[in-house]
Amino acid sequence: MSLPRIAIDAMGGDEGVRVMIEGAALARRRHDRFKFLLVGDEARINAALDNHPNLRAASEILHCDDVVAGDEKPTQALRRAKTTSMGLAINAVKTGAAGAAVSAGNTGALMAMAKLALRTMPGIDRPALSALMPTLGENDVVMLDLGANTECDARNLVQFSIMGAAYSRIITGRDRPRVRLLNIGSEETKGTDVLRDAAAQLYSHSELSLQFDGFTEADKINRGDVDVVVTDGFSGNIALKAIEGTARFVADLLRRSFASSLRSKVGFLISRPATELLKHHLDPNNHNGAVFLGLNGIVVKSHGSASALGVANAVAVTARLLEEKLTERIAAELEHFGAESIRSGGKAAG
């Protein structure tokens, strides 16, 4: 049984068509149920498909030669939503021509277009950008928001917690994922009024399908003892880039150390299985694919610098969210909880 088509913004990202098509082709080789709507310059897409007959057989092309620039302001990009590859890929989700969209293009523009076209779900004030991050545990950790909303109130953080828990249930299989708010300390007295208010609301709603465990600090995100880390987009984006930067630093440091002497090179050969595992764990391409949670449809953001492997993993994330009906799960959870109790900042909940 094939999944709904996935619309690919073939023009987005640092390298555009080549990497996006190679990534989609790799995903298709791994999972022959995938079908695609490839949005972009038809001549360039066709040329790239010459090397991937299996992908060509599973794809339709929607021609468009207008591209959202990487440094383009979201307000400018919105004016061309009906003519750009990014905008048309998202519109395909709106019209039902595709079940989800993937783009490696401008994050701000993608957020603005997706929110305008698909709107937020009932009970959600703002969508949040969420991604999976590696941990020392058995499962990745879901983290949100990673940059969609620089300022959030307690109500937003509660909504993010509900959405993140729904996503985590798909990844971990836990009925009640462990959720924590990112803070400068784990003590209940630490942090801003917004964080303490959000924590109080989450503690008071025991009917939620999540286990709220209070606060966590940034150095605990990847330890494996939490399933969902919730924060505002400003702090989340800083934490994400700090973690990615540290991963690159460790990888570069190891590479430099192993090349420093003959003894180090011999040591590298002996420890190669372990270093290859570390490399795999730290490579952001193996964890690529951030999703905008809270929209009436699935839109996934791939790293602009992602390799074909990274794009393939973003496509795989998208397919899994379609297959597991993430949007419907979030809607059901919100309905169970009651949108008004979230919107009122918890006042409705005795």
Short mmCIF file of C-alpha atoms in Angstrom, two decimals:
data_model
loop_
_atom_site.label_atom_id
_atom_site.label_comp_id
_atom_site.label_asym_id
_atom_site.label_seq_id
_atom_site.Cartn_x
_atom_site.Cartn_y
_atom_site.Cartn_z
CA MET A 1 0.00 0.00 0.00
CA SER A 2 1.50 3.33 -1.06
CA LEU A 3 1.45 6.44 1.09
CA PRO A 4 0.00 9.78 -0.02
CA ARG A 5 2.37 11.65 -2.31
CA ILE A 6 5.11 13.75 -0.78
CA ALA A 7 5.67 17.13 -2.45
CA ILE A 8 9.38 17.95 -2.76
CA ASP A 9 10.54 21.55 -3.18
CA ALA A 10 13.27 20.54 -5.60
CA MET A 11 14.73 24.05 -5.83
CA GLY A 12 15.36 24.66 -2.12
CA GLY A 13 18.61 24.19 -0.21
CA ASP A 14 22.22 25.02 -0.88
CA GLU A 15 22.54 22.75 -3.92
CA GLY A 16 18.92 22.60 -5.02
CA VAL A 17 17.80 20.10 -7.64
CA ARG A 18 20.75 17.70 -7.61
CA VAL A 19 20.72 16.92 -3.89
CA MET A 20 16.95 17.01 -3.52
CA ILE A 21 16.43 14.55 -6.36
CA GLU A 22 19.26 12.28 -5.20
CA GLY A 23 17.80 12.30 -1.69
CA ALA A 24 14.30 11.48 -2.92
CA ALA A 25 15.75 8.68 -5.09
CA LEU A 26 17.60 7.22 -2.10
CA ALA A 27 14.43 7.33 -0.02
CA ARG A 28 12.52 5.64 -2.84
CA ARG A 29 15.10 2.84 -3.06
CA ARG A 30 14.71 2.22 0.66
CA HIS A 31 10.89 2.33 0.60
CA ASP A 32 9.14 1.57 -2.67
CA ARG A 33 5.80 2.81 -1.32
CA PHE A 34 6.91 6.44 -1.58
CA LYS A 35 5.33 8.57 -4.35
CA PHE A 36 6.44 12.13 -5.12
CA LEU A 37 5.34 15.41 -6.59
CA LEU A 38 8.58 17.14 -7.64
CA VAL A 39 8.14 20.91 -7.76
CA GLY A 40 10.66 23.01 -9.66
CA ASP A 41 12.27 23.63 -13.03
CA GLU A 42 11.06 20.76 -15.22
CA ALA A 43 14.12 20.65 -17.48
CA ARG A 44 16.53 20.47 -14.56
CA ILE A 45 14.44 17.89 -12.71
CA ASN A 46 14.16 15.72 -15.82
CA ALA A 47 17.92 15.88 -16.32
CA ALA A 48 18.48 14.78 -12.72
CA LEU A 49 15.92 11.97 -13.08
CA ASP A 50 17.88 10.44 -15.95
CA ASN A 51 20.09 8.82 -13.31
CA HIS A 52 17.13 7.65 -11.23
CA PRO A 53 14.56 5.73 -13.31
CA ASN A 54 13.01 4.22 -10.18
CA LEU A 55 12.21 7.70 -8.86
CA ARG A 56 10.93 8.88 -12.24
CA ALA A 57 8.42 6.02 -12.29
CA ALA A 58 7.06 7.13 -8.90
CA SER A 59 6.97 10.88 -9.54
CA GLU A 60 5.06 13.66 -11.22
CA ILE A 61 6.68 17.00 -12.01
CA LEU A 62 5.03 20.37 -11.35
CA HIS A 63 6.98 22.96 -13.31
CA CYS A 64 8.09 26.13 -11.56
CA ASP A 65 11.27 28.13 -12.09
CA ASP A 66 10.74 30.74 -9.35
CA VAL A 67 12.77 30.14 -6.18
CA VAL A 68 12.69 31.64 -2.68
CA ALA A 69 16.17 32.98 -1.95
CA GLY A 70 17.95 31.91 1.21
CA ASP A 71 18.18 35.48 2.49
CA GLU A 72 14.73 36.57 1.35
CA LYS A 73 12.45 38.07 3.99
CA PRO A 74 9.34 36.00 4.76
CA THR A 75 7.08 38.94 3.95
CA GLN A 76 8.62 39.20 0.48
CA ALA A 77 8.41 35.45 -0.09
CA LEU A 78 4.73 35.41 0.87
CA ARG A 79 3.90 37.71 -2.05
CA ARG A 80 5.23 35.02 -4.40
CA ALA A 81 3.71 32.01 -2.66
CA LYS A 82 1.71 31.11 -5.78
CA THR A 83 4.71 31.21 -8.12
CA THR A 84 7.62 29.69 -6.15
CA SER A 85 8.54 26.03 -5.81
CA MET A 86 8.25 26.29 -2.03
CA GLY A 87 4.81 27.87 -2.16
CA LEU A 88 3.48 25.40 -4.72
CA ALA A 89 4.76 22.42 -2.71
CA ILE A 90 2.89 23.67 0.36
CA ASN A 91 -0.21 24.44 -1.70
CA ALA A 92 -0.22 20.83 -2.90
CA VAL A 93 -0.77 19.80 0.74
CA LYS A 94 -3.56 22.34 1.09
CA THR A 95 -5.39 21.10 -2.00
CA GLY A 96 -4.82 17.42 -1.24
CA ALA A 97 -2.55 16.87 -4.24
CA ALA A 98 0.09 15.72 -1.72
CA GLY A 99 -0.05 14.44 1.82
CA ALA A 100 3.00 16.38 3.01
CA ALA A 101 5.72 18.74 1.78
CA VAL A 102 9.50 18.75 2.23
CA SER A 103 11.74 21.76 1.61
CA ALA A 104 15.36 22.64 2.34
CA GLY A 105 14.71 26.30 1.61
CA ASN A 106 14.44 29.47 3.69
CA THR A 107 13.05 28.48 7.12
CA GLY A 108 11.28 31.76 7.83
CA ALA A 109 9.61 31.78 4.42
CA LEU A 110 8.60 28.13 4.79
CA MET A 111 7.06 28.85 8.17
CA ALA A 112 5.16 31.89 6.92
CA MET A 113 3.85 30.16 3.80
CA ALA A 114 2.86 27.00 5.64
CA LYS A 115 1.02 28.90 8.34
CA LEU A 116 -0.85 31.06 5.82
CA ALA A 117 -1.82 28.16 3.55
CA LEU A 118 -2.58 25.43 6.11
CA ARG A 119 -3.55 27.47 9.18
CA THR A 120 -3.05 26.32 12.74
CA MET A 121 -5.09 23.51 14.26
CA PRO A 122 -7.98 24.33 16.62
CA GLY A 123 -6.54 24.81 20.10
CA ILE A 124 -3.10 25.82 18.82
CA ASP A 125 -2.07 29.47 18.77
CA ARG A 126 1.31 29.04 17.09
CA PRO A 127 2.99 26.20 15.24
CA ALA A 128 6.38 25.07 16.52
CA LEU A 129 9.45 23.76 14.72
CA SER A 130 10.38 20.37 16.16
CA ALA A 131 13.23 17.96 15.43
CA LEU A 132 14.70 14.73 16.72
CA MET A 133 18.07 14.85 18.44
CA PRO A 134 20.37 11.93 19.36
CA THR A 135 20.68 10.76 22.96
CA LEU A 136 22.56 8.17 25.00
CA GLY A 137 19.27 6.35 25.48
CA GLU A 138 17.36 4.00 23.19
CA ASN A 139 15.39 6.77 21.48
CA ASP A 140 15.95 10.24 20.10
CA VAL A 141 14.58 13.21 22.02
CA VAL A 142 11.92 15.48 20.50
CA MET A 143 12.82 19.15 20.94
CA LEU A 144 10.65 22.18 20.22
CA ASP A 145 10.46 25.07 19.47
CA LEU A 146 13.65 25.43 17.44
CA GLY A 147 13.13 28.85 15.94
CA ALA A 148 9.57 29.45 14.77
CA ASN A 149 8.60 31.63 17.76
CA THR A 150 11.23 33.75 19.47
CA GLU A 151 8.86 34.72 22.29
CA CYS A 152 6.31 32.40 23.91
CA ASP A 153 3.87 32.59 26.80
CA ALA A 154 2.92 29.77 29.16
CA ARG A 155 -0.05 28.77 27.00
CA ASN A 156 2.25 28.29 23.99
CA LEU A 157 4.60 26.09 26.02
CA VAL A 158 1.71 23.91 27.20
CA GLN A 159 0.53 23.51 23.61
CA PHE A 160 4.07 22.66 22.49
CA SER A 161 4.23 20.02 25.23
CA ILE A 162 1.05 18.34 24.00
CA MET A 163 2.24 18.37 20.38
CA GLY A 164 5.73 17.19 21.27
CA ALA A 165 4.33 14.31 23.33
CA ALA A 166 2.14 13.21 20.39
CA TYR A 167 5.23 13.20 18.15
CA SER A 168 7.28 11.34 20.77
CA ARG A 169 4.65 8.60 21.09
CA ILE A 170 5.25 7.81 17.42
CA ILE A 171 9.03 7.69 17.93
CA THR A 172 9.27 5.96 21.31
CA GLY A 173 6.03 4.00 21.59
CA ARG A 174 5.59 5.34 25.14
CA ASP A 175 1.98 5.99 26.17
CA ARG A 176 3.13 8.85 28.40
CA PRO A 177 6.36 10.42 27.08
CA ARG A 178 8.55 12.18 29.65
CA VAL A 179 8.31 15.95 29.07
CA ARG A 180 10.46 18.70 30.58
CA LEU A 181 10.77 22.44 30.08
CA LEU A 182 14.23 23.82 29.27
CA ASN A 183 15.42 26.08 32.07
CA ILE A 184 18.57 27.43 33.70
CA GLY A 185 18.16 24.97 36.56
CA SER A 186 16.02 22.01 37.60
CA GLU A 187 14.72 23.59 40.81
CA GLU A 188 11.07 24.70 40.81
CA THR A 189 12.04 28.26 41.78
CA LYS A 190 14.38 28.73 38.80
CA GLY A 191 13.54 30.50 35.54
CA THR A 192 11.06 33.08 34.35
CA ASP A 193 7.45 33.57 35.42
CA VAL A 194 6.40 32.14 32.04
CA LEU A 195 8.30 28.89 32.67
CA ARG A 196 6.98 28.49 36.20
CA ASP A 197 3.43 29.22 35.03
CA ALA A 198 3.70 26.66 32.23
CA ALA A 199 5.09 24.09 34.67
CA ALA A 200 2.20 24.70 37.10
CA GLN A 201 -0.32 24.13 34.29
CA LEU A 202 1.35 20.93 33.14
CA TYR A 203 1.53 19.59 36.70
CA SER A 204 -2.17 20.33 37.22
CA HIS A 205 -3.39 18.48 34.13
CA SER A 206 -2.85 14.84 35.02
CA GLU A 207 -5.27 13.77 32.26
CA LEU A 208 -2.73 14.62 29.58
CA SER A 209 -1.07 11.69 27.82
CA LEU A 210 2.37 12.72 29.02
CA GLN A 211 4.51 12.57 32.12
CA PHE A 212 5.64 16.06 33.07
CA ASP A 213 8.91 15.90 35.00
CA GLY A 214 9.58 19.60 35.59
CA PHE A 215 12.66 21.42 34.29
CA THR A 216 15.84 20.29 32.60
CA GLU A 217 19.09 22.08 31.80
CA ALA A 218 20.73 22.27 28.39
CA ASP A 219 23.53 19.85 29.30
CA LYS A 220 20.94 17.13 30.03
CA ILE A 221 19.11 17.28 26.68
CA ASN A 222 21.03 14.37 25.15
CA ARG A 223 21.38 12.17 28.22
CA GLY A 224 18.40 9.98 27.34
CA ASP A 225 16.28 10.52 30.46
CA VAL A 226 13.71 12.78 28.77
CA ASP A 227 11.59 12.22 25.66
CA VAL A 228 10.45 15.79 24.93
CA VAL A 229 12.25 19.07 25.68
CA VAL A 230 10.08 22.18 25.35
CA THR A 231 11.25 25.77 25.09
CA ASP A 232 10.72 29.01 23.17
CA GLY A 233 12.18 29.32 19.68
CA PHE A 234 14.91 31.75 20.73
CA SER A 235 16.39 29.50 23.41
CA GLY A 236 15.72 26.36 21.37
CA ASN A 237 17.56 27.63 18.31
CA ILE A 238 20.57 28.64 20.41
CA ALA A 239 20.62 25.25 22.16
CA LEU A 240 20.31 23.39 18.84
CA LYS A 241 23.19 25.28 17.23
CA ALA A 242 25.34 24.89 20.34
CA ILE A 243 24.79 21.12 20.28
CA GLU A 244 25.51 20.91 16.53
CA GLY A 245 28.59 23.08 16.94
CA THR A 246 29.87 20.93 19.80
CA ALA A 247 29.36 17.80 17.70
CA ARG A 248 31.42 19.30 14.86
CA PHE A 249 34.07 20.41 17.36
CA VAL A 250 34.39 16.91 18.81
CA ALA A 251 34.57 15.34 15.35
CA ASP A 252 37.22 17.83 14.17
CA LEU A 253 39.20 17.42 17.39
CA LEU A 254 39.25 13.65 17.01
CA ARG A 255 40.29 13.93 13.38
CA ARG A 256 43.15 16.28 14.30
CA SER A 257 44.25 14.09 17.23
CA PHE A 258 44.36 10.90 15.16
CA ALA A 259 46.46 12.62 12.49
CA SER A 260 48.99 14.09 14.94
CA SER A 261 51.45 11.16 15.03
CA LEU A 262 52.12 7.64 13.80
CA ARG A 263 51.04 6.23 17.16
CA SER A 264 47.77 8.16 16.90
CA LYS A 265 47.17 6.80 13.40
CA VAL A 266 47.66 3.26 14.66
CA GLY A 267 45.30 4.05 17.52
CA PHE A 268 42.74 5.26 15.00
CA LEU A 269 42.85 1.98 13.10
CA ILE A 270 42.31 0.03 16.31
CA SER A 271 39.44 2.24 17.47
CA ARG A 272 37.90 2.74 14.02
CA PRO A 273 34.64 0.82 14.74
CA ALA A 274 34.01 3.05 17.75
CA THR A 275 34.90 6.26 15.91
CA GLU A 276 32.66 5.30 12.97
CA LEU A 277 29.77 4.81 15.41
CA LEU A 278 30.50 8.19 16.96
CA LYS A 279 30.64 9.80 13.52
CA HIS A 280 27.28 8.30 12.61
CA HIS A 281 25.76 9.51 15.88
CA LEU A 282 27.06 13.06 15.50
CA ASP A 283 26.30 13.49 11.78
CA PRO A 284 23.28 15.85 11.51
CA ASN A 285 22.32 14.20 8.22
CA ASN A 286 21.32 11.11 10.20
CA HIS A 287 18.84 13.18 12.22
CA ASN A 288 17.62 15.50 9.46
CA GLY A 289 14.01 16.56 9.15
CA ALA A 290 12.32 19.15 11.39
CA VAL A 291 8.52 19.31 11.31
CA PHE A 292 6.21 22.27 11.87
CA LEU A 293 3.84 20.93 14.52
CA GLY A 294 0.39 22.46 14.94
CA LEU A 295 -0.57 22.98 11.30
CA ASN A 296 -3.43 21.35 9.42
CA GLY A 297 -0.95 19.37 7.36
CA ILE A 298 2.61 18.09 7.49
CA VAL A 299 5.50 20.31 6.37
CA VAL A 300 9.07 19.15 7.01
CA LYS A 301 12.19 21.31 6.89
CA SER A 302 15.44 19.75 5.72
CA HIS A 303 18.80 21.35 6.51
CA GLY A 304 19.81 23.66 3.68
CA SER A 305 23.24 22.04 3.65
CA ALA A 306 21.95 18.46 3.92
CA SER A 307 23.49 15.75 1.77
CA ALA A 308 21.43 13.31 -0.28
CA LEU A 309 21.45 11.04 2.79
CA GLY A 310 20.09 13.89 4.89
CA VAL A 311 17.31 14.61 2.40
CA ALA A 312 16.43 10.90 2.30
CA ASN A 313 16.15 10.88 6.09
CA ALA A 314 13.91 13.97 6.01
CA VAL A 315 11.67 12.18 3.50
CA ALA A 316 11.62 9.11 5.75
CA VAL A 317 10.57 11.27 8.73
CA THR A 318 7.81 12.79 6.59
CA ALA A 319 6.54 9.39 5.49
CA ARG A 320 6.49 8.10 9.04
CA LEU A 321 4.47 11.09 10.23
CA LEU A 322 1.99 10.47 7.41
CA GLU A 323 1.78 6.78 8.14
CA GLU A 324 1.32 7.32 11.87
CA LYS A 325 -1.23 10.12 11.28
CA LEU A 326 0.54 12.69 13.46
CA THR A 327 -1.87 15.54 12.67
CA GLU A 328 -4.88 13.44 13.65
CA ARG A 329 -3.16 12.33 16.86
CA ILE A 330 -2.47 15.91 17.92
CA ALA A 331 -6.07 16.91 17.10
CA ALA A 332 -7.43 14.04 19.19
CA GLU A 333 -5.19 14.95 22.13
CA LEU A 334 -6.26 18.59 21.98
CA GLU A 335 -9.91 17.60 21.81
CA HIS A 336 -9.47 15.30 24.80
CA PHE A 337 -7.71 18.00 26.78
CA GLY A 338 -10.05 20.79 25.76
CA ALA A 339 -8.89 23.72 23.68
CA GLU A 340 -10.45 26.27 25.97
CA SER A 341 -8.47 25.14 29.02
CA ILE A 342 -5.26 25.76 27.04
CA ARG A 343 -6.40 29.03 25.55
CA SER A 344 -7.42 30.36 28.95
CA GLY A 345 -3.99 29.67 30.36
CA GLY A 346 -5.32 26.86 32.53
CA LYS A 347 -7.98 28.94 34.35
CA ALA A 348 -10.74 26.64 33.18
CA ALA A 349 -9.16 23.71 34.91
CA GLY A 350 -10.30 24.21 38.45
#
